Each structure stands twice: as C-alpha cells, then as structure tokens.
Coordinates of C-alpha atoms in Angstrom, one line a residue:
M19 CA 8.5 5.1 93.4
F20 CA 9.5 8.9 92.9
L21 CA 12.5 8.2 95.5
T22 CA 13.3 4.9 93.8
S23 CA 13.6 6.6 90.4
I24 CA 15.6 9.5 91.7
T25 CA 18.2 7.1 93.3
G26 CA 18.3 5.1 90.4
I27 CA 19.4 8.2 88.2
M28 CA 21.9 9.0 90.8
L29 CA 23.4 5.4 90.9
L30 CA 23.5 5.6 87.2
M31 CA 25.1 8.8 86.9
G32 CA 27.7 7.9 89.5
S33 CA 28.6 4.7 88.1
L34 CA 29.0 6.0 84.6
L35 CA 31.4 8.6 86.0
L36 CA 33.2 5.9 88.0
I37 CA 33.5 3.6 85.2
S38 CA 34.8 6.5 82.9
I39 CA 37.7 7.3 85.5
L40 CA 38.7 3.7 85.8
A41 CA 38.6 3.2 82.1
A42 CA 40.7 6.4 82.0
V43 CA 43.5 4.6 83.8
V44 CA 43.6 1.7 81.6
S45 CA 43.7 3.9 78.3
N46 CA 46.5 5.9 79.9
R47 CA 48.8 2.8 79.8
L48 CA 47.5 2.0 76.2
G49 CA 48.3 5.6 75.1
A50 CA 44.6 6.3 73.9
P51 CA 43.1 9.7 74.3
L52 CA 41.2 10.0 77.4
L53 CA 38.3 11.6 75.6
L54 CA 37.7 8.8 73.3
T55 CA 37.4 6.5 76.4
F56 CA 34.6 8.8 77.7
L57 CA 33.0 8.9 74.5
I58 CA 32.9 5.0 74.3
V59 CA 31.4 4.5 77.7
G60 CA 28.8 7.0 76.9
M61 CA 27.9 5.1 73.6
L62 CA 28.0 1.7 75.6
A63 CA 25.5 3.1 77.8
G64 CA 23.1 4.5 75.2
E65 CA 20.1 3.0 73.6
E66 CA 22.1 0.5 71.3
G67 CA 24.7 -0.3 74.0
L68 CA 24.8 -2.7 76.6
L69 CA 22.6 -0.4 79.2
G70 CA 20.2 0.6 76.6
I71 CA 19.6 4.0 78.0
E72 CA 17.2 6.0 75.7
F73 CA 18.6 9.7 75.7
S74 CA 17.3 11.9 73.0
N75 CA 17.4 15.4 74.3
P76 CA 19.5 17.6 72.2
E77 CA 18.4 20.8 74.4
L78 CA 19.7 19.2 77.5
A79 CA 22.9 18.0 75.7
F80 CA 23.7 21.3 74.2
F81 CA 23.1 23.4 77.6
I82 CA 25.7 20.8 79.4
G83 CA 28.0 21.0 76.6
S84 CA 27.8 24.8 76.6
L85 CA 28.4 25.2 80.4
A86 CA 31.3 22.6 80.2
L87 CA 33.0 24.6 77.5
V88 CA 32.9 27.8 79.4
I89 CA 34.6 26.0 82.4
I90 CA 37.0 24.3 80.0
L91 CA 38.0 27.5 78.2
F92 CA 38.3 29.4 81.4
D93 CA 40.5 27.0 82.9
G94 CA 42.6 27.1 79.7
G95 CA 43.0 30.7 79.8
M96 CA 44.2 30.7 83.2
R97 CA 47.0 28.2 82.5
T98 CA 48.3 30.1 79.4
H99 CA 51.3 32.3 80.7
K100 CA 52.8 35.4 79.4
E101 CA 55.8 33.5 78.2
R102 CA 53.9 31.3 75.9
F103 CA 52.2 34.4 74.2
R104 CA 55.8 35.7 74.0
V105 CA 56.9 32.7 72.1
A106 CA 53.8 31.8 69.9
L107 CA 51.3 34.6 69.9
W108 CA 50.9 35.6 66.4
P109 CA 51.4 32.1 64.9
A110 CA 48.6 30.9 66.9
I111 CA 46.7 33.7 66.4
S112 CA 47.0 33.1 62.5
L113 CA 46.1 29.4 62.9
A114 CA 43.1 30.4 65.0
T115 CA 41.8 32.8 62.7
V116 CA 43.2 32.3 58.9
G117 CA 43.7 28.7 59.7
V118 CA 40.4 28.1 60.8
A119 CA 38.8 30.0 57.8
L120 CA 41.0 27.9 55.3
T121 CA 40.2 24.8 57.1
C122 CA 36.3 25.5 56.9
A123 CA 36.7 26.7 53.1
L124 CA 38.8 23.9 52.0
T125 CA 36.7 21.1 53.8
A126 CA 33.6 22.8 52.3
A127 CA 35.1 22.9 48.9
G128 CA 36.0 19.3 48.9
V129 CA 32.6 18.2 50.0
V130 CA 31.1 20.3 47.2
W131 CA 33.4 18.8 44.7
L132 CA 33.1 15.1 45.9
F133 CA 29.1 15.2 46.7
D134 CA 27.9 18.2 45.1
L135 CA 26.1 19.5 48.3
P136 CA 24.9 23.1 48.4
W137 CA 27.7 25.7 49.4
P138 CA 26.1 26.9 52.6
T139 CA 25.7 23.2 53.8
A140 CA 29.2 22.4 52.8
L141 CA 30.4 25.5 54.7
L142 CA 28.5 24.8 57.8
I143 CA 30.1 21.4 57.9
G144 CA 33.6 22.8 57.5
A145 CA 32.9 25.4 60.3
I146 CA 31.4 22.7 62.7
L147 CA 34.8 20.8 62.3
S148 CA 37.4 23.7 62.0
S149 CA 38.4 23.8 65.9
T150 CA 41.0 21.6 67.2
D151 CA 41.1 20.2 70.9
A152 CA 43.5 20.9 73.3
A153 CA 42.7 18.7 76.2
A154 CA 42.8 15.6 73.8
V155 CA 46.4 16.7 72.9
F156 CA 47.9 17.6 76.1
S157 CA 46.3 14.6 78.0
I158 CA 48.2 12.2 75.9
F159 CA 51.6 14.2 76.4
Q160 CA 51.0 13.9 79.9
S161 CA 49.9 10.3 80.2
Q162 CA 53.2 9.4 78.3
N163 CA 55.3 11.7 79.9
L164 CA 56.2 13.5 76.8
K165 CA 57.6 17.3 76.7
I166 CA 57.8 18.9 73.3
K167 CA 59.6 22.1 72.3
Q168 CA 57.9 25.2 73.7
R169 CA 57.3 26.9 70.5
V170 CA 55.2 24.0 69.3
A171 CA 53.5 23.4 72.7
S172 CA 52.8 27.3 73.0
T173 CA 51.3 27.5 69.4
L174 CA 49.2 24.4 70.0
E175 CA 48.0 25.7 73.2
I176 CA 47.0 28.9 72.4
E177 CA 45.6 28.1 69.1
S178 CA 43.2 25.5 70.7
G179 CA 42.2 28.0 73.1
T180 CA 41.5 30.8 70.6
N181 CA 40.2 28.8 67.6
D182 CA 37.0 27.4 69.5
P183 CA 35.4 30.9 69.5
M184 CA 36.4 31.3 66.0
A185 CA 34.6 28.2 64.9
I186 CA 31.6 28.8 67.2
I187 CA 31.3 32.3 65.6
L188 CA 31.4 30.7 62.1
T189 CA 28.9 27.9 63.0
M190 CA 26.2 30.1 64.7
T191 CA 26.4 32.7 62.0
L192 CA 26.0 30.2 59.0
T193 CA 23.1 28.3 61.1
S194 CA 21.4 31.5 61.5
M195 CA 21.5 32.4 57.7
I196 CA 20.6 29.0 56.5
A197 CA 17.6 28.6 59.0
A198 CA 16.5 32.2 58.2
A199 CA 16.4 31.2 54.5
E200 CA 18.4 34.5 53.9
S201 CA 20.5 34.7 50.8
F202 CA 24.2 34.1 51.7
S203 CA 26.1 37.2 52.3
W204 CA 29.9 37.3 52.9
G205 CA 29.6 41.0 54.0
W206 CA 27.0 40.4 56.6
M207 CA 28.8 37.5 57.9
T208 CA 32.2 39.5 58.3
V209 CA 30.3 41.9 60.0
D210 CA 28.8 39.8 62.3
I211 CA 32.1 37.8 63.2
L212 CA 34.1 41.3 63.6
Q213 CA 31.3 42.2 66.1
Q214 CA 31.5 38.9 68.1
L215 CA 35.3 39.2 68.2
A216 CA 35.3 42.8 69.4
L217 CA 32.8 42.5 72.0
G218 CA 34.3 39.0 73.2
Y219 CA 37.7 40.7 73.6
L220 CA 36.2 43.7 75.5
A221 CA 34.3 41.7 77.8
G222 CA 37.2 39.1 78.5
W223 CA 39.7 42.2 79.4
V224 CA 36.8 43.9 81.7
G225 CA 35.6 40.7 83.4
G226 CA 39.3 39.4 84.2
R227 CA 40.2 43.0 85.5
F228 CA 36.9 43.0 87.4
F229 CA 37.4 39.6 89.1
V230 CA 41.1 40.5 90.2
W231 CA 39.7 43.9 91.7
M232 CA 37.0 41.9 93.5
A233 CA 39.2 39.2 94.9
Q234 CA 41.7 41.9 96.3
K235 CA 38.8 43.7 97.9
I236 CA 36.6 41.0 99.4
S237 CA 37.3 39.0 102.5
V238 CA 35.8 35.5 102.4
Q239 CA 37.1 31.8 103.0
F240 CA 39.7 30.6 100.4
S241 CA 37.4 27.8 99.6
F242 CA 34.8 30.3 98.0
F243 CA 37.3 31.9 95.6
P244 CA 37.3 28.8 93.3
L245 CA 33.5 28.9 92.9
L246 CA 33.4 32.7 92.6
A247 CA 35.9 32.4 89.7
A248 CA 33.7 30.0 87.9
A249 CA 30.3 31.8 88.6
T250 CA 32.0 34.9 87.5
A251 CA 32.9 33.3 84.2
V252 CA 29.3 31.9 83.7
V253 CA 28.0 35.3 84.2
I254 CA 30.6 37.0 81.8
F255 CA 29.7 34.3 79.1
S256 CA 25.9 35.0 79.5
I257 CA 26.2 38.7 79.3
T258 CA 28.5 38.9 76.5
S259 CA 26.6 36.3 74.5
G260 CA 23.3 38.3 75.2
I261 CA 24.8 41.3 73.8
G262 CA 25.9 39.9 70.6
G263 CA 29.6 38.8 71.5
S264 CA 31.5 35.7 71.3
G265 CA 31.0 34.5 75.2
Y266 CA 33.7 31.8 74.7
L267 CA 36.4 34.1 73.7
A268 CA 35.6 36.4 76.5
V269 CA 35.8 33.6 79.3
Y270 CA 39.2 32.8 77.8
L271 CA 40.6 36.1 77.8
M272 CA 39.3 36.5 81.4
G273 CA 40.8 33.4 82.6
Y274 CA 44.1 34.5 81.1
K275 CA 43.9 37.9 82.7
I276 CA 43.2 36.2 86.2
G277 CA 46.0 33.4 85.5
N278 CA 48.4 36.1 84.9
S279 CA 47.9 38.1 88.0
R280 CA 49.4 37.8 91.2
L281 CA 46.4 37.0 93.4
P282 CA 47.4 35.1 96.6
Q283 CA 44.3 32.9 96.0
L284 CA 45.3 31.7 92.4
P285 CA 47.0 28.5 93.3
H286 CA 44.0 27.3 95.0
I287 CA 41.5 28.3 92.4
L288 CA 43.8 26.4 89.8
Q289 CA 43.7 23.5 92.0
V290 CA 39.9 23.3 92.3
Q291 CA 39.5 24.6 88.6
D292 CA 41.4 21.6 87.2
G293 CA 39.0 19.2 88.8
L294 CA 35.9 21.1 87.5
A295 CA 37.6 21.0 84.1
W296 CA 38.0 17.3 84.2
L297 CA 34.4 16.8 85.3
S298 CA 33.4 19.0 82.6
Q299 CA 35.2 16.9 80.0
I300 CA 33.8 13.7 81.3
M301 CA 30.2 14.8 81.5
M302 CA 30.0 16.3 78.2
F303 CA 31.5 13.3 76.5
L304 CA 29.0 10.9 78.3
I305 CA 26.0 13.1 77.3
L306 CA 27.3 13.1 73.8
G307 CA 28.0 9.4 73.8
L308 CA 24.5 8.7 75.1
L309 CA 22.9 11.1 72.6
V310 CA 24.4 9.2 69.4
T311 CA 22.3 6.3 67.7
P312 CA 25.4 4.2 66.2
S313 CA 22.9 2.8 63.6
H314 CA 22.3 6.4 62.4
L315 CA 26.1 6.6 61.6
V316 CA 26.3 4.0 59.0
E317 CA 23.9 6.2 56.8
H318 CA 26.3 8.8 56.2
W319 CA 29.5 6.6 56.6
A320 CA 30.9 7.4 53.2
L321 CA 30.3 11.1 53.5
S322 CA 31.7 11.2 57.0
L323 CA 35.0 9.2 56.3
S324 CA 35.6 11.3 53.3
V325 CA 35.5 14.5 55.3
A326 CA 37.7 13.1 57.9
V327 CA 40.4 12.1 55.5
L328 CA 39.8 15.6 53.5
M329 CA 40.5 17.4 56.9
I330 CA 43.5 15.3 58.3
F331 CA 45.5 14.9 55.0
V332 CA 44.5 18.1 53.0
A333 CA 42.6 20.8 54.7
R334 CA 44.5 20.9 58.1
P335 CA 48.0 20.6 56.4
L336 CA 47.6 23.3 53.7
A337 CA 45.7 25.5 56.4
V338 CA 48.8 25.3 58.6
I339 CA 51.3 25.9 56.0
T340 CA 49.7 28.9 54.6
S341 CA 49.1 30.2 58.2
L342 CA 52.8 29.9 59.2
I343 CA 54.3 31.1 56.1
P344 CA 55.1 34.7 57.8
F345 CA 56.8 33.0 60.7
S346 CA 59.5 30.7 59.6
F347 CA 58.6 27.6 61.2
P348 CA 60.8 24.6 60.5
W349 CA 59.4 21.9 58.4
R350 CA 59.2 19.3 61.0
E351 CA 57.3 21.6 63.3
Q352 CA 54.8 22.4 60.5
V353 CA 54.3 18.8 59.9
F354 CA 53.7 18.2 63.8
I355 CA 51.3 21.1 64.0
S356 CA 49.5 19.8 60.8
W357 CA 49.0 16.2 62.3
V358 CA 47.8 17.6 65.9
G359 CA 44.7 18.9 64.2
L360 CA 42.8 16.7 66.9
R361 CA 38.9 17.1 66.9
G362 CA 37.3 16.7 70.2
A363 CA 33.9 17.9 72.1
V364 CA 33.5 21.4 70.3
P365 CA 32.4 19.9 66.9
I366 CA 30.0 17.5 68.2
I367 CA 28.5 20.5 70.5
L368 CA 28.4 22.6 67.6
A369 CA 26.6 20.2 65.6
L370 CA 23.9 20.2 67.9
Y371 CA 23.3 23.9 67.2
P372 CA 21.8 23.3 63.6
W373 CA 19.7 20.8 65.3
L374 CA 18.1 23.1 67.7
T375 CA 17.6 25.7 65.2
G376 CA 15.5 23.9 62.6
V377 CA 17.9 23.5 60.0
P378 CA 17.1 21.1 57.3
N379 CA 18.8 17.6 57.7
E380 CA 19.8 18.5 61.1
E381 CA 21.2 15.0 62.1
L382 CA 23.3 15.1 59.0
Y383 CA 25.7 17.6 60.8
F384 CA 25.7 15.8 64.1
D385 CA 26.4 12.3 62.4
I386 CA 29.3 13.7 60.4
A387 CA 30.8 15.5 63.3
F388 CA 30.6 12.4 65.5
M389 CA 32.1 10.1 62.9
V390 CA 35.0 12.7 62.3
V391 CA 35.7 13.2 66.0
M392 CA 36.0 9.3 66.4
V393 CA 38.2 8.8 63.3
S394 CA 40.4 11.9 64.5
L395 CA 40.9 10.6 68.1
I396 CA 41.6 7.0 67.0
V397 CA 44.1 7.8 63.7
Q398 CA 45.9 11.0 65.1
G399 CA 45.4 10.4 68.9
W400 CA 47.1 7.3 69.1
S401 CA 50.1 8.5 66.9
L402 CA 50.9 11.8 68.5
A403 CA 53.7 10.7 70.8
P404 CA 55.4 8.5 68.0
M405 CA 55.3 11.3 65.7
A406 CA 56.6 13.9 68.1
R407 CA 59.6 11.6 68.8
W408 CA 60.2 10.9 65.0
L409 CA 60.2 14.4 64.1
G410 CA 62.6 15.2 67.0
L411 CA 60.6 17.6 68.6
E412 CA 60.9 16.0 72.2
V413 CA 62.9 17.6 74.7
P414 CA 64.0 16.3 78.1
A415 CA 61.6 16.8 80.7
P416 CA 62.6 19.1 83.8
A417 CA 63.0 17.8 87.3
E418 CA 60.0 18.3 89.5
P419 CA 58.8 18.2 93.1
D420 CA 57.1 15.0 94.1
R421 CA 54.6 16.8 96.2
R422 CA 53.7 20.5 96.0
M423 CA 51.4 22.7 98.3
P424 CA 50.5 25.9 97.6
L425 CA 51.0 28.7 100.3
D426 CA 48.1 30.7 99.2
R427 CA 46.9 31.8 102.5
V428 CA 50.2 33.9 103.6
G429 CA 49.2 36.7 101.2
S430 CA 52.8 37.0 99.5
N431 CA 53.0 39.0 96.5
D432 CA 55.3 36.5 95.0
P433 CA 53.5 32.9 94.5
M434 CA 55.3 30.6 97.2
E435 CA 54.9 26.9 97.6
L436 CA 56.2 24.2 100.0
W437 CA 57.8 21.2 98.0
A438 CA 58.6 17.8 99.0
Y439 CA 61.4 15.6 97.1
Q440 CA 61.9 12.0 97.6
V441 CA 65.6 11.2 97.9
T442 CA 67.1 8.5 95.9
E443 CA 70.6 7.3 95.0
R444 CA 70.0 8.8 91.8
S445 CA 69.3 12.5 93.5
P446 CA 72.4 15.0 93.3
A447 CA 71.6 15.8 97.0
C448 CA 72.0 12.0 98.2
D449 CA 74.7 11.7 101.0
H450 CA 75.1 15.6 101.4
Y451 CA 74.3 17.9 104.1
W452 CA 72.3 20.9 103.6
N453 CA 75.1 23.3 103.9
E454 CA 77.2 21.5 101.3
L455 CA 74.5 22.4 98.7
R456 CA 75.1 25.8 96.6
W457 CA 72.3 27.5 95.6
D458 CA 71.7 30.6 93.0
V459 CA 68.2 31.2 94.3
A460 CA 66.6 31.6 97.5
V461 CA 65.2 28.7 99.2
E462 CA 64.3 27.8 103.1
F463 CA 65.1 24.4 104.2
V464 CA 62.2 23.1 106.4
G465 CA 63.6 19.7 107.3
V466 CA 63.7 16.0 106.4
I467 CA 60.9 13.3 106.8
R468 CA 62.6 10.1 107.8
R469 CA 60.7 6.8 108.6
G470 CA 57.8 9.1 109.8
E471 CA 59.8 11.6 112.0
W472 CA 60.4 15.0 111.2
L473 CA 64.0 16.0 111.6
L474 CA 64.4 19.9 112.0
P475 CA 67.1 21.9 110.3
L476 CA 68.9 22.6 113.6
S477 CA 69.9 18.9 113.7
K478 CA 71.7 19.3 110.6
P479 CA 70.6 15.9 109.3
R480 CA 72.5 14.2 106.4
L481 CA 70.2 13.9 103.3
C482 CA 70.0 9.9 102.7
E483 CA 68.2 7.7 100.4
G484 CA 64.3 7.3 101.3
D485 CA 64.5 10.7 103.0
T486 CA 61.8 13.3 101.9
V487 CA 63.3 16.8 101.8
L488 CA 60.8 19.7 102.6
V489 CA 61.6 23.0 101.1
V490 CA 59.8 26.6 100.8
A491 CA 60.5 29.0 97.7
K492 CA 59.0 31.3 95.3
L493 CA 57.3 29.3 92.2
E494 CA 59.6 30.8 89.7
H495 CA 62.6 28.9 91.4
V496 CA 61.1 25.5 91.1
D497 CA 63.4 24.3 88.2
A498 CA 66.8 25.5 89.7
I499 CA 65.7 23.6 93.1
S500 CA 64.5 20.6 91.5
R501 CA 67.7 20.1 89.6
V502 CA 69.4 19.6 92.7
L503 CA 66.9 17.8 94.9
S504 CA 64.7 15.9 92.3
A505 CA 64.6 12.2 92.8
G506 CA 65.3 11.9 89.2
G507 CA 67.9 14.5 89.1
K508 CA 70.8 12.5 87.7
Q509 CA 68.6 10.4 85.4
T510 CA 67.3 13.7 84.1
E511 CA 71.1 14.9 83.6
L512 CA 71.8 11.9 81.8
Q513 CA 68.9 12.3 79.4
T514 CA 69.9 16.0 79.3
S515 CA 73.4 15.3 78.3
Q516 CA 72.3 12.6 75.5
F517 CA 70.2 15.8 74.2
F518 CA 72.3 18.7 74.6
G519 CA 75.8 17.3 75.0
D520 CA 78.1 16.9 78.0
F521 CA 79.0 20.6 78.1
S522 CA 77.3 24.2 78.1
L523 CA 78.6 27.4 76.7
R524 CA 77.2 30.8 77.7
G525 CA 75.2 32.7 75.2
D526 CA 77.5 35.7 75.0
L527 CA 80.4 33.4 74.1
L528 CA 82.0 34.4 70.6
I529 CA 82.2 31.7 68.0
Q530 CA 85.5 32.4 67.5
D531 CA 86.3 31.3 71.3
V532 CA 84.3 28.3 70.6
A533 CA 86.5 27.6 67.5
G534 CA 89.4 27.4 69.8
F535 CA 88.4 24.3 71.6
Y536 CA 85.9 22.6 69.0
P537 CA 85.9 21.8 65.3
V538 CA 83.5 24.1 63.8
G539 CA 84.9 24.1 60.4
E540 CA 85.8 27.1 58.1
L541 CA 83.5 30.2 58.7
D542 CA 83.5 33.7 57.5
S543 CA 85.3 36.4 59.8
G544 CA 81.7 38.0 60.3
I545 CA 80.3 34.8 61.8
M546 CA 83.3 34.2 64.0
T547 CA 83.0 37.5 65.9
M548 CA 79.2 37.0 66.5
S549 CA 78.0 35.8 70.0
L550 CA 76.1 32.2 70.0
H551 CA 73.0 34.0 70.9
D552 CA 73.3 36.5 67.9
Y553 CA 74.2 33.7 65.7
F554 CA 71.0 31.7 66.6
T555 CA 69.0 34.9 66.3
Q556 CA 70.2 35.7 63.0
K557 CA 69.8 32.1 61.7
F558 CA 66.1 31.5 63.1
H559 CA 64.7 35.0 62.4
R560 CA 62.4 34.2 65.4
R561 CA 62.4 33.9 68.8
V562 CA 64.6 31.0 69.8
V563 CA 63.3 28.5 72.2
V564 CA 64.9 25.3 74.1
G565 CA 65.8 22.5 72.0
D566 CA 66.6 24.6 68.6
H567 CA 69.8 23.4 67.4
L568 CA 72.3 24.3 64.7
Q569 CA 75.4 22.5 63.3
L570 CA 78.8 23.9 62.9
G571 CA 81.4 21.6 61.3
S572 CA 81.4 18.6 63.6
V573 CA 79.7 20.2 66.6
R574 CA 75.8 20.5 67.1
L575 CA 75.0 23.4 69.2
T576 CA 71.6 23.3 71.0
V577 CA 69.9 26.0 73.1
R578 CA 69.4 25.0 76.6
E579 CA 68.4 27.8 78.4
V580 CA 66.7 31.0 77.5
T581 CA 65.6 33.9 79.6
D582 CA 61.9 35.3 79.9
E583 CA 63.1 38.1 77.5
G584 CA 64.5 35.6 74.9
Y585 CA 68.1 36.0 75.8
I586 CA 69.9 32.8 75.1
R587 CA 71.8 32.2 78.6
Q588 CA 73.2 28.6 77.8
V589 CA 74.1 26.5 74.8
G590 CA 74.7 22.7 74.9
V591 CA 77.8 21.5 72.9
K592 CA 77.9 17.9 71.2
L593 CA 80.4 16.6 69.0
L594 CA 78.9 14.3 66.1
E595 CA 81.2 11.2 66.4
D596 CA 80.6 10.0 63.0
R597 CA 81.9 13.1 61.3
V598 CA 84.9 13.3 63.6
N599 CA 85.8 9.7 63.0
R600 CA 85.8 10.3 59.4

C-alpha cells in the first residue's frame, strides 16, 4: 500500500509536469502567457477541478514558492548584463523603489476610499501586489519573436529583478506589525526596510565574490558547478534572511556578480540554471493552482476586480510617470512600461505570508492576489505584443546561430562558442567560398556538414543551400558573424532596411555633410556643425539606444549601432516618401 501511494504521487506529479509543458506549447501559439497556463493546469487538478486533488497546506506551498523564487531571482541576476545597467540602471531602480512604494500607497488609498478598509489592511494588499513579473513578460516576447528597444527592455528587466525584494520587504514588515498588533509606525518601517536593503546588498556582493573565488580555486567536474551555484545561492539567501536582511535581493545581486564574471564555467551554469528556473516556475504555479479554491474567489470578487482595475489603469501608470520624470523617457515608452505591470507568482506567494503569521482574514489577501494575477495575465498578458507594435517599440531581431555549443572546458579568459548556421538561399554567404567572405572580427572556420558528411576546411568547400557551417569565435562577435552566415540573413536585412532605411551613415559625420545629399530642411548653423552622435545626444538628454530616431526635414534618422560606451557608430537614413512627393 505504501509503495502504491508513493508510486501514485510520483505518477501524479510527473503527469502534471508533462501536461503543463505540453499545454505551454499550445499557449505559445496562441500568444498566451505561459505562467497562466501552469496556473490553470494546477486549478484544474485541484479539489474543485477535474482531478479533485485536495491540497490545503500553505506552509508547504510557501516553502516551495520561496525556494523557487530564490532560483528564479538568482537566474535573473546572472542574465542581467552590465550593458543593461549602463542603459537603464537608475530608471529601473526608481521604478523598483519609488514605483513600488507609490503603487502600494495608491492602491491602498483606492481600497480605503472605495471599501472603507483599515489603512494597515489596505497597505498590506498594496504591498503584496506591488511587484511585477519579468518571466511572464519576456516569455511572451520570446514566444512571439518580439524584440523591443533596449532601453525599455533593460528597464523592465532590471525593475522586475529588483522590485521583488522591495515588495517582499514591505509585505513582511507590514505583516509583522499587524500580526503583533503594534501601532503603525512609519519610522519603524523605514528603518526596517533600510536595514534589509543594506544587508541584502552587502550579502549579495560578498556571496558573488565568494562563489567566483571558489570556482577559480576548486577543481571538480564541470557538471557540479551549476549545482554548486544553486546551493550557494540558497545558503546566501538563508544566512541573509537569518540576520535580518533581504535574502531575495542578496541572491539577485549575487547572480549579477557571477553572470558578469569571466568564469569559464559560466555558459554551462547558465544552461542548467535555465532549466532549473523553468522547473521552479512550473512547480510554483502548479502548487498555487492546487492551493486555490475557486468558489472562495467569488466571495471577494468585487474587491478583487476593483483592485485589479485600480492597479492596471491608475496606480501603475501614475507610479511609472512619477518615477521616470527625471529620466526624460518618451511618452510611448512610458505608456508601454505602465502597461507591462504584469503580476505573476510573487504576489500569490506573498499573500501566503499573512496566512502563516496569523493575520486576521488571512484568506482575503490570498483570494485578492490570486484574482488580480489572473486578471493581469489575461488582460495585459495577451495584449503585450500588439501594444509594443502599436507604440512602435519593436526593433528588428538580430541574426543568430541555429545551434550554439559553449566551449567552457577550454579555460579561455574570453568565453568562446561553437556555432552552427544552416545555409539557405537567403543566407548572404550562400554560393560563396569561405575565402571570399570578409570579416572584421576573428573567426575560425571549422568546416561544413553536407548530407551528414564533414567537409574539412582544407577541401575548400563552396557554401551551398542545405549546408551547415561550423565556426568557432568569441561570444562577443556573434552579431557580426551572424549577419553574414545566418540562414535568415537577407530576410533580416530586408526587415532592417524597412526599419532603418537603405543606407547607413557614420555617427561622427557632420550634419552639414548629410545636408549635401539628403533634404534635411533649414537648420541653424550651430546644428549644421554638429556630428550625428552629438545631435542625438543633445536631443535625447539620456543614453541613446538602437531604434531611437529623429526627423530632419524629409529624412528620418534612426540609430542603428551603438558601442558599449554609448557612442553612436551608425545611423540609418530613410526618406519619408509622402513628404518628398509633396
């Protein structure tokens, strides 16, 4: 009987995981958020669903959810590159601190005004729902092959990685005060928040440096390093939380420190970590879906829907506009960032905290959080891609290899990879010999796979349709090499020409030189003597990114390439035909 029950549990969990992954394939094609799919699968398996599984263990759900959040935030930190911090660090930090606090306060004010709830209760509802979910947003972008402007993407990525700790700190602080029946004290809460932020930052920095040092010193199989990284993240989280700091902020910063190091083991760690992060997402939403009782949601439907509408259309937009005032964001980008206030697993996990600490009406917080997340995923999740295209924030996706294999065992100081490109008639390299191709970067030709046979470079094969070209190069050169070898190269160039124009100009070219070839209209002498880089910099008052554009007369200038230091290398030129014809 014991073996049968254990076998049954294993079969059930394996089946739910399998169904979730298969359902995710269908939801991808429909453009639905993957996390919504996992949540629905869990609900269908719950006590009022098809399987009727009775699960009412908030302690276990909170433990699994907390562990999953550690893995997810750690993974998010490792994938946040320095370039993104250069572009959007301070706007994102403003959104993750001022924005979260304003979202919490505005939501609480609305709840007090509409439903006359006590301020501590209303503030706790606002704190629980104040963070956004990056996984939900970027899984939609990935499934629909959507690439948006770097400034917007970087802001959203850093904000969603750093606002979770802020929301968690607010929630736990308010919950502790309400549970202990203490009088509400802004001073005490502020001190507690600053302590958690300071200790979390310090622990994350120390943890990241410690892991990098350890990875450089010890000698074990590469397969152990992903497990070592995940275990270290859990240890750092536990220690930081134990001493009164924000463990979630610590693991995010630790991941950032590791992800921007030059460890040869890093590509392998990221590969395994990607699978662990997705497993964490799936398990977390399945457990939360099992925990909810749909009939209980009806009891607070009016309050839940009101909070959802309030957050989507009032609190989030006002918080974004206020937080981004010092950074001169274009209105289109502010509208999109406001709309991408997608709620995910974090609010539901946080709603379990009042449940576990004995706060009165504990199920109220969980039911509201669950309903708001569902509404957010349905209303905002399905409209993200159309909204990005409508606002003109989509930029052409760069060409990429069809397959990538990290060479993490060679121990190079610069990460290297083996790339495979499928040659089609659209490939710029099609029908050319290797020595006919011109390169601005270092690349090593490994050979061609043709009908299963490996043709060595010594045979000097001609690159034909259907071939697979193998090359080895540094990771930083992937864009330059992909533009020549990618199977979608010419198609990508066609899309690029539609977006940037048919011609490109150097960023150091003077506008008076541009005026000699293009109808830029009447301009002041001071502007005529400026370079394109200086003119863009003067107009935007911030770091310029690919896709930023300006109009001069009948010409639209669009930034096409920017160096890591922020210097504009190339600007696309496109004539506005309707103006020229007039």
